[in-house]
Amino acid sequence: MALFQRATAVSVTVCGVFAVCMISISRAEQITWSENHSEQKHKSLDQTFSVELQDLLSWADNSANIHCSALAPDDNLAVRGVVARNFIPAKSVIISIPCKMALSVNAGQSSPLPDLVPEKLWKSLDASVQIALVLVREMKRGSESPWHVWIQSLPRRFNTLMHWNQQELDQLHMNSTTAEQDLLTRVRKQKEAVHASYRKLQRAPVATKWNLTLDELVWAVNVATSRPFSIPSHWTESIAESATPIVIGSLGLLGIMLFKLQSFSHWQNSKEIVACCRFVLAVSVLATAVRSLYQQIGVSTAALVPILDIINHSSTSSSQIEQTWLSNRFEAVIGRQIQQGHEIVHSYGDKPNEDFLQYYGFVEIENVHDAYTANLMQWVIQHFHAETGRVQAVEKSKAASKLLRQVIFFLLTSVHNQCHHVLNLQHLP
């Protein structure tokens, strides 16, 4: 019996020592893996951009006919962005880009790649996938593409929710409200839609011709959803391009008529020329009015616009993206003056942080466009175990219901303000 007890003790001791050794080895392997993973992460960060901002701006000025001399790169910013090279007065144009440099696809447009993506397949693809394919086409052209340098400057990886695994998504704790659940549903559907599009494209000539991979398509879709700008449709741009020389000629002839030059009266059929000039000018003005109207009511398309996309977001920015009529260019006009060395920012739109996190991979602290919807009565029932009948009675009374909502809102606002002073949210993983 004593021998058995000693044997048992020795066995337990050996097992304990073995367990401690295994735990130590496991921890050592975990530390080694973490260090290697961290090293790989830093290497991937170094390789995120293959073209420096200064080289990109030089390409824009010298090769792409993009006027952006007011911009200067700054390595001291927390994220890649640009600052004012010199003092910039309010309402100044800081970037001017030819409209032809925008990569875009109009709604309902025929396939620009009919030999690679048949028309029926093209129509079935989401708009972001269509723009992504146009981007991949230019990427496959290499240095022959007018956008080659800009494409090389794009980030190689993204931190949008599309790339988060389920464990990382769970850490957001976004299951409390219907809106939060809808966000997770949208993320899941976004992933499924891209994978479904890739399966469709695998059966098309584009798969073998381009050797298109899923990673390439996912990357291009991320670019298409995180860097788009709203621009007028192509047919409205063609109106401007065709009307520009007509308007200039018409204005010249009308100027001659207004100054009543003697030589003008000797021209043959001068009255007919004046009448034709007036007609052409009227048509041009009408075309401009129609084009402006369609811009206002939303006849536009999403486009990838080089240089504009390197400006970081701020919801407080008052800058505007405009399209000039005569020169047919996109112009970025700042709303307020910018001191030398201060960052230039632009608003990506009135979006809540859920949209920024899903499509852009960041959140904005103190986002004025964040909105929260909550059923306060249901919250009272769950947290205070109130009787449903009493809550319903309060809801029937407008005065009591209003008072209760104001009290709850005051309590929630107070808690939010206290948390705001305690917590310092840097960024999400």
mmCIF file of C-alpha atoms in Angstrom, residues 123-387:
data_model
loop_
_atom_site.group_PDB
_atom_site.id
_atom_site.type_symbol
_atom_site.label_atom_id
_atom_site.label_comp_id
_atom_site.label_asym_id
_atom_site.label_seq_id
_atom_site.Cartn_x
_atom_site.Cartn_y
_atom_site.Cartn_z
ATOM 1 C CA LYS A 123 -24.898 43.382 -66.089
ATOM 2 C CA SER A 124 -25.151 40.892 -63.225
ATOM 3 C CA LEU A 125 -22.118 42.310 -61.385
ATOM 4 C CA ASP A 126 -22.295 44.872 -58.611
ATOM 5 C CA ALA A 127 -21.134 48.415 -59.453
ATOM 6 C CA SER A 128 -18.110 48.106 -57.148
ATOM 7 C CA VAL A 129 -17.037 44.916 -58.920
ATOM 8 C CA GLN A 130 -17.428 46.611 -62.311
ATOM 9 C CA ILE A 131 -15.152 49.481 -61.285
ATOM 10 C CA ALA A 132 -12.785 46.938 -59.740
ATOM 11 C CA LEU A 133 -12.485 45.122 -63.077
ATOM 12 C CA VAL A 134 -11.676 48.389 -64.867
ATOM 13 C CA LEU A 135 -8.982 49.012 -62.257
ATOM 14 C CA VAL A 136 -7.582 45.480 -62.658
ATOM 15 C CA ARG A 137 -7.476 45.991 -66.436
ATOM 16 C CA GLU A 138 -5.259 49.048 -65.991
ATOM 17 C CA MET A 139 -3.144 47.213 -63.418
ATOM 18 C CA LYS A 140 -2.573 44.346 -65.867
ATOM 19 C CA ARG A 141 -1.428 46.829 -68.533
ATOM 20 C CA GLY A 142 1.495 47.764 -66.324
ATOM 21 C CA SER A 143 3.574 50.754 -67.418
ATOM 22 C CA GLU A 144 1.462 51.145 -70.573
ATOM 23 C CA SER A 145 -1.454 52.403 -68.470
ATOM 24 C CA PRO A 146 -1.783 56.178 -67.937
ATOM 25 C CA TRP A 147 -2.656 55.351 -64.309
ATOM 26 C CA HIS A 148 0.369 53.101 -63.705
ATOM 27 C CA VAL A 149 2.144 55.315 -61.144
ATOM 28 C CA TRP A 150 -1.099 56.061 -59.315
ATOM 29 C CA ILE A 151 -1.999 52.352 -59.163
ATOM 30 C CA GLN A 152 1.441 51.600 -57.757
ATOM 31 C CA SER A 153 0.801 54.218 -55.040
ATOM 32 C CA LEU A 154 -2.408 52.548 -53.839
ATOM 33 C CA PRO A 155 -2.309 50.622 -50.544
ATOM 34 C CA ARG A 156 -1.637 46.926 -50.969
ATOM 35 C CA ARG A 157 -3.807 45.894 -48.014
ATOM 36 C CA PHE A 158 -6.884 47.214 -46.243
ATOM 37 C CA ASN A 159 -8.245 46.997 -42.708
ATOM 38 C CA THR A 160 -11.921 47.133 -43.612
ATOM 39 C CA LEU A 161 -14.453 44.874 -41.887
ATOM 40 C CA MET A 162 -14.440 42.667 -44.944
ATOM 41 C CA HIS A 163 -11.043 41.337 -43.771
ATOM 42 C CA TRP A 164 -11.981 40.788 -40.125
ATOM 43 C CA ASN A 165 -12.577 37.241 -38.936
ATOM 44 C CA GLN A 166 -15.532 36.321 -36.755
ATOM 45 C CA GLN A 167 -13.538 36.568 -33.525
ATOM 46 C CA GLU A 168 -12.472 40.129 -34.371
ATOM 47 C CA LEU A 169 -16.030 41.092 -35.326
ATOM 48 C CA ASP A 170 -17.287 39.710 -32.008
ATOM 49 C CA GLN A 171 -14.958 42.094 -30.180
ATOM 50 C CA LEU A 172 -17.014 45.006 -31.517
ATOM 51 C CA HIS A 173 -19.932 43.813 -29.343
ATOM 52 C CA MET A 174 -22.385 44.974 -31.976
ATOM 53 C CA ASN A 175 -25.412 42.817 -31.155
ATOM 54 C CA SER A 176 -27.368 45.204 -28.933
ATOM 55 C CA THR A 177 -29.485 47.037 -31.488
ATOM 56 C CA THR A 178 -31.070 46.212 -34.804
ATOM 57 C CA ALA A 179 -28.791 48.737 -36.541
ATOM 58 C CA GLU A 180 -25.686 47.001 -35.191
ATOM 59 C CA GLN A 181 -26.969 43.606 -36.253
ATOM 60 C CA ASP A 182 -27.728 45.034 -39.689
ATOM 61 C CA LEU A 183 -24.114 46.194 -39.978
ATOM 62 C CA LEU A 184 -22.783 42.698 -39.346
ATOM 63 C CA THR A 185 -25.293 41.357 -41.856
ATOM 64 C CA ARG A 186 -24.098 43.877 -44.465
ATOM 65 C CA VAL A 187 -20.486 42.848 -43.870
ATOM 66 C CA ARG A 188 -21.363 39.179 -44.320
ATOM 67 C CA LYS A 189 -23.322 39.898 -47.503
ATOM 68 C CA GLN A 190 -20.470 42.031 -48.830
ATOM 69 C CA LYS A 191 -18.042 39.138 -48.430
ATOM 70 C CA GLU A 192 -20.481 36.700 -50.010
ATOM 71 C CA ALA A 193 -21.155 39.058 -52.947
ATOM 72 C CA VAL A 194 -17.460 39.422 -53.804
ATOM 73 C CA HIS A 195 -16.888 35.678 -53.612
ATOM 74 C CA ALA A 196 -19.997 35.045 -55.724
ATOM 75 C CA SER A 197 -18.772 37.544 -58.328
ATOM 76 C CA TYR A 198 -15.402 35.830 -58.433
ATOM 77 C CA ARG A 199 -17.059 32.454 -59.032
ATOM 78 C CA LYS A 200 -18.978 33.973 -61.945
ATOM 79 C CA LEU A 201 -15.828 35.497 -63.414
ATOM 80 C CA GLN A 202 -14.040 32.148 -63.150
ATOM 81 C CA ARG A 203 -16.320 30.881 -65.912
ATOM 82 C CA ALA A 204 -15.530 33.852 -68.181
ATOM 83 C CA PRO A 205 -12.504 34.415 -70.470
ATOM 84 C CA VAL A 206 -11.207 37.102 -68.076
ATOM 85 C CA ALA A 207 -10.150 34.411 -65.591
ATOM 86 C CA THR A 208 -7.694 32.742 -67.977
ATOM 87 C CA LYS A 209 -6.695 35.837 -69.951
ATOM 88 C CA TRP A 210 -5.757 37.862 -66.858
ATOM 89 C CA ASN A 211 -5.076 34.925 -64.545
ATOM 90 C CA LEU A 212 -7.402 36.778 -62.151
ATOM 91 C CA THR A 213 -7.085 35.714 -58.526
ATOM 92 C CA LEU A 214 -9.518 36.214 -55.672
ATOM 93 C CA ASP A 215 -6.976 38.367 -53.823
ATOM 94 C CA GLU A 216 -6.692 40.706 -56.820
ATOM 95 C CA LEU A 217 -10.453 41.088 -57.074
ATOM 96 C CA VAL A 218 -10.868 41.660 -53.336
ATOM 97 C CA TRP A 219 -8.090 44.276 -53.406
ATOM 98 C CA ALA A 220 -9.659 46.083 -56.353
ATOM 99 C CA VAL A 221 -13.106 46.048 -54.721
ATOM 100 C CA ASN A 222 -11.569 47.539 -51.576
ATOM 101 C CA VAL A 223 -10.075 50.337 -53.661
ATOM 102 C CA ALA A 224 -13.419 50.894 -55.420
ATOM 103 C CA THR A 225 -15.376 51.122 -52.153
ATOM 104 C CA SER A 226 -12.873 53.117 -50.083
ATOM 105 C CA ARG A 227 -11.739 55.779 -52.588
ATOM 106 C CA PRO A 228 -14.720 56.726 -54.787
ATOM 107 C CA PHE A 229 -15.944 60.211 -55.692
ATOM 108 C CA SER A 230 -19.299 61.127 -57.202
ATOM 109 C CA ILE A 231 -18.928 62.656 -60.659
ATOM 110 C CA PRO A 232 -21.386 63.508 -63.491
ATOM 111 C CA SER A 233 -22.177 60.746 -65.954
ATOM 112 C CA HIS A 234 -20.142 60.485 -69.158
ATOM 113 C CA TRP A 235 -22.881 61.802 -71.404
ATOM 114 C CA THR A 236 -23.078 65.037 -69.437
ATOM 115 C CA GLU A 237 -19.308 65.365 -69.737
ATOM 116 C CA SER A 238 -19.562 64.923 -73.504
ATOM 117 C CA ILE A 239 -22.010 67.810 -73.598
ATOM 118 C CA ALA A 240 -19.410 70.050 -72.009
ATOM 119 C CA GLU A 241 -16.640 68.822 -74.319
ATOM 120 C CA SER A 242 -18.671 69.384 -77.488
ATOM 121 C CA ALA A 243 -20.214 72.647 -76.343
ATOM 122 C CA THR A 244 -16.945 74.308 -75.301
ATOM 123 C CA PRO A 245 -15.611 75.246 -78.788
ATOM 124 C CA ILE A 246 -19.113 76.146 -79.934
ATOM 125 C CA VAL A 247 -19.630 78.509 -77.024
ATOM 126 C CA ILE A 248 -16.237 80.158 -77.492
ATOM 127 C CA GLY A 249 -16.879 80.706 -81.202
ATOM 128 C CA SER A 250 -20.381 81.982 -80.551
ATOM 129 C CA LEU A 251 -19.172 84.430 -77.917
ATOM 130 C CA GLY A 252 -16.503 85.706 -80.321
ATOM 131 C CA LEU A 253 -18.985 86.366 -83.099
ATOM 132 C CA LEU A 254 -21.427 87.970 -80.714
ATOM 133 C CA GLY A 255 -18.624 90.178 -79.425
ATOM 134 C CA ILE A 256 -17.931 91.350 -82.947
ATOM 135 C CA MET A 257 -21.603 92.084 -83.436
ATOM 136 C CA LEU A 258 -21.877 94.029 -80.181
ATOM 137 C CA PHE A 259 -18.900 96.242 -81.000
ATOM 138 C CA LYS A 260 -20.377 96.839 -84.467
ATOM 139 C CA LEU A 261 -17.130 96.601 -86.360
ATOM 140 C CA GLN A 262 -17.415 98.013 -89.873
ATOM 141 C CA SER A 263 -15.735 94.999 -91.409
ATOM 142 C CA PHE A 264 -18.485 92.803 -90.038
ATOM 143 C CA SER A 265 -21.172 94.512 -92.099
ATOM 144 C CA HIS A 266 -19.344 93.671 -95.311
ATOM 145 C CA TRP A 267 -19.403 89.981 -94.650
ATOM 146 C CA GLN A 268 -21.642 88.028 -96.912
ATOM 147 C CA ASN A 269 -24.811 86.726 -95.221
ATOM 148 C CA SER A 270 -23.864 88.507 -91.994
ATOM 149 C CA LYS A 271 -27.441 88.408 -90.689
ATOM 150 C CA GLU A 272 -27.598 84.658 -91.154
ATOM 151 C CA ILE A 273 -24.295 84.279 -89.298
ATOM 152 C CA VAL A 274 -25.584 86.320 -86.379
ATOM 153 C CA ALA A 275 -28.820 84.317 -86.255
ATOM 154 C CA CYS A 276 -26.913 81.025 -86.369
ATOM 155 C CA CYS A 277 -24.569 82.267 -83.675
ATOM 156 C CA ARG A 278 -27.478 83.192 -81.432
ATOM 157 C CA PHE A 279 -29.084 79.803 -81.994
ATOM 158 C CA VAL A 280 -25.891 77.920 -81.174
ATOM 159 C CA LEU A 281 -25.367 79.988 -78.052
ATOM 160 C CA ALA A 282 -28.948 79.357 -76.928
ATOM 161 C CA VAL A 283 -28.520 75.607 -77.462
ATOM 162 C CA SER A 284 -25.248 75.650 -75.512
ATOM 163 C CA VAL A 285 -26.857 77.510 -72.616
ATOM 164 C CA LEU A 286 -29.770 75.065 -72.647
ATOM 165 C CA ALA A 287 -27.388 72.092 -72.659
ATOM 166 C CA THR A 288 -25.515 73.566 -69.718
ATOM 167 C CA ALA A 289 -28.770 74.087 -67.810
ATOM 168 C CA VAL A 290 -29.848 70.491 -68.471
ATOM 169 C CA ARG A 291 -26.440 69.203 -67.428
ATOM 170 C CA SER A 292 -26.549 71.244 -64.217
ATOM 171 C CA LEU A 293 -30.066 70.005 -63.476
ATOM 172 C CA TYR A 294 -29.070 66.376 -63.894
ATOM 173 C CA GLN A 295 -26.093 66.901 -61.606
ATOM 174 C CA GLN A 296 -28.394 68.294 -58.928
ATOM 175 C CA ILE A 297 -30.939 65.467 -59.138
ATOM 176 C CA GLY A 298 -28.252 62.822 -58.904
ATOM 177 C CA VAL A 299 -27.380 61.651 -62.420
ATOM 178 C CA SER A 300 -23.807 60.825 -61.443
ATOM 179 C CA THR A 301 -21.517 57.888 -61.086
ATOM 180 C CA ALA A 302 -18.817 56.755 -58.699
ATOM 181 C CA ALA A 303 -15.265 57.204 -59.937
ATOM 182 C CA LEU A 304 -11.683 56.695 -58.822
ATOM 183 C CA VAL A 305 -9.876 60.032 -59.137
ATOM 184 C CA PRO A 306 -6.073 60.161 -58.664
ATOM 185 C CA ILE A 307 -4.627 62.708 -56.207
ATOM 186 C CA LEU A 308 -8.062 63.555 -54.806
ATOM 187 C CA ASP A 309 -7.994 60.219 -53.007
ATOM 188 C CA ILE A 310 -4.833 61.004 -50.998
ATOM 189 C CA ILE A 311 -6.627 63.720 -49.004
ATOM 190 C CA ASN A 312 -7.709 62.448 -45.588
ATOM 191 C CA HIS A 313 -11.210 62.740 -44.158
ATOM 192 C CA SER A 314 -12.649 65.219 -41.698
ATOM 193 C CA SER A 315 -16.371 65.675 -41.170
ATOM 194 C CA THR A 316 -15.770 69.350 -40.342
ATOM 195 C CA SER A 317 -14.160 70.119 -43.699
ATOM 196 C CA SER A 318 -16.017 72.541 -45.966
ATOM 197 C CA SER A 319 -14.076 71.805 -49.154
ATOM 198 C CA GLN A 320 -15.976 70.988 -52.333
ATOM 199 C CA ILE A 321 -15.306 68.972 -55.471
ATOM 200 C CA GLU A 322 -16.519 70.885 -58.536
ATOM 201 C CA GLN A 323 -16.447 70.304 -62.271
ATOM 202 C CA THR A 324 -15.545 73.247 -64.496
ATOM 203 C CA TRP A 325 -17.618 73.672 -67.623
ATOM 204 C CA LEU A 326 -15.207 75.085 -70.176
ATOM 205 C CA SER A 327 -12.048 73.151 -69.299
ATOM 206 C CA ASN A 328 -13.901 69.928 -68.324
ATOM 207 C CA ARG A 329 -11.810 69.322 -65.202
ATOM 208 C CA PHE A 330 -12.447 68.358 -61.598
ATOM 209 C CA GLU A 331 -11.393 70.956 -59.063
ATOM 210 C CA ALA A 332 -11.024 70.685 -55.303
ATOM 211 C CA VAL A 333 -11.929 74.019 -53.697
ATOM 212 C CA ILE A 334 -11.183 74.556 -50.015
ATOM 213 C CA GLY A 335 -13.763 76.317 -47.878
ATOM 214 C CA ARG A 336 -11.496 77.870 -45.255
ATOM 215 C CA GLN A 337 -7.957 79.208 -45.415
ATOM 216 C CA ILE A 338 -5.145 76.808 -44.580
ATOM 217 C CA GLN A 339 -1.889 77.840 -42.981
ATOM 218 C CA GLN A 340 1.415 76.561 -44.329
ATOM 219 C CA GLY A 341 2.187 73.071 -43.047
ATOM 220 C CA HIS A 342 -1.371 72.357 -41.878
ATOM 221 C CA GLU A 343 -3.060 69.198 -43.153
ATOM 222 C CA ILE A 344 -5.499 69.456 -46.057
ATOM 223 C CA VAL A 345 -8.662 67.435 -45.431
ATOM 224 C CA HIS A 346 -11.915 66.726 -47.210
ATOM 225 C CA SER A 347 -15.229 65.261 -46.092
ATOM 226 C CA TYR A 348 -15.975 61.811 -47.510
ATOM 227 C CA GLY A 349 -19.660 62.438 -46.882
ATOM 228 C CA ASP A 350 -22.186 62.597 -44.061
ATOM 229 C CA LYS A 351 -21.591 59.022 -42.941
ATOM 230 C CA PRO A 352 -21.728 57.348 -39.509
ATOM 231 C CA ASN A 353 -18.721 55.497 -38.159
ATOM 232 C CA GLU A 354 -20.296 52.159 -39.085
ATOM 233 C CA ASP A 355 -19.945 53.046 -42.777
ATOM 234 C CA PHE A 356 -16.427 54.380 -42.354
ATOM 235 C CA LEU A 357 -15.370 51.213 -40.541
ATOM 236 C CA GLN A 358 -16.997 48.893 -43.059
ATOM 237 C CA TYR A 359 -15.785 50.529 -46.269
ATOM 238 C CA TYR A 360 -12.807 52.711 -45.272
ATOM 239 C CA GLY A 361 -11.284 50.865 -42.326
ATOM 240 C CA PHE A 362 -11.269 53.705 -39.784
ATOM 241 C CA VAL A 363 -13.541 55.522 -37.351
ATOM 242 C CA GLU A 364 -13.677 59.232 -36.625
ATOM 243 C CA ILE A 365 -13.662 60.416 -33.026
ATOM 244 C CA GLU A 366 -16.539 62.826 -32.344
ATOM 245 C CA ASN A 367 -18.250 62.007 -35.648
ATOM 246 C CA VAL A 368 -21.163 64.443 -35.783
ATOM 247 C CA HIS A 369 -23.069 62.117 -38.108
ATOM 248 C CA ASP A 370 -23.232 59.191 -35.687
ATOM 249 C CA ALA A 371 -26.812 58.368 -34.732
ATOM 250 C CA TYR A 372 -28.180 55.810 -32.280
ATOM 251 C CA THR A 373 -31.708 54.445 -32.212
ATOM 252 C CA ALA A 374 -32.967 52.802 -29.038
ATOM 253 C CA ASN A 375 -36.315 51.686 -27.645
ATOM 254 C CA LEU A 376 -36.168 53.382 -24.241
ATOM 255 C CA MET A 377 -39.271 51.692 -22.892
ATOM 256 C CA GLN A 378 -37.949 48.271 -23.793
ATOM 257 C CA TRP A 379 -34.660 49.235 -22.133
ATOM 258 C CA VAL A 380 -36.527 50.156 -18.926
ATOM 259 C CA ILE A 381 -38.324 46.818 -18.903
ATOM 260 C CA GLN A 382 -35.091 44.825 -19.367
ATOM 261 C CA HIS A 383 -32.875 46.707 -16.927
ATOM 262 C CA PHE A 384 -35.336 47.637 -14.171
ATOM 263 C CA HIS A 385 -37.648 44.623 -14.447
ATOM 264 C CA ALA A 386 -40.597 46.944 -14.731
ATOM 265 C CA GLU A 387 -44.017 45.446 -15.253
#
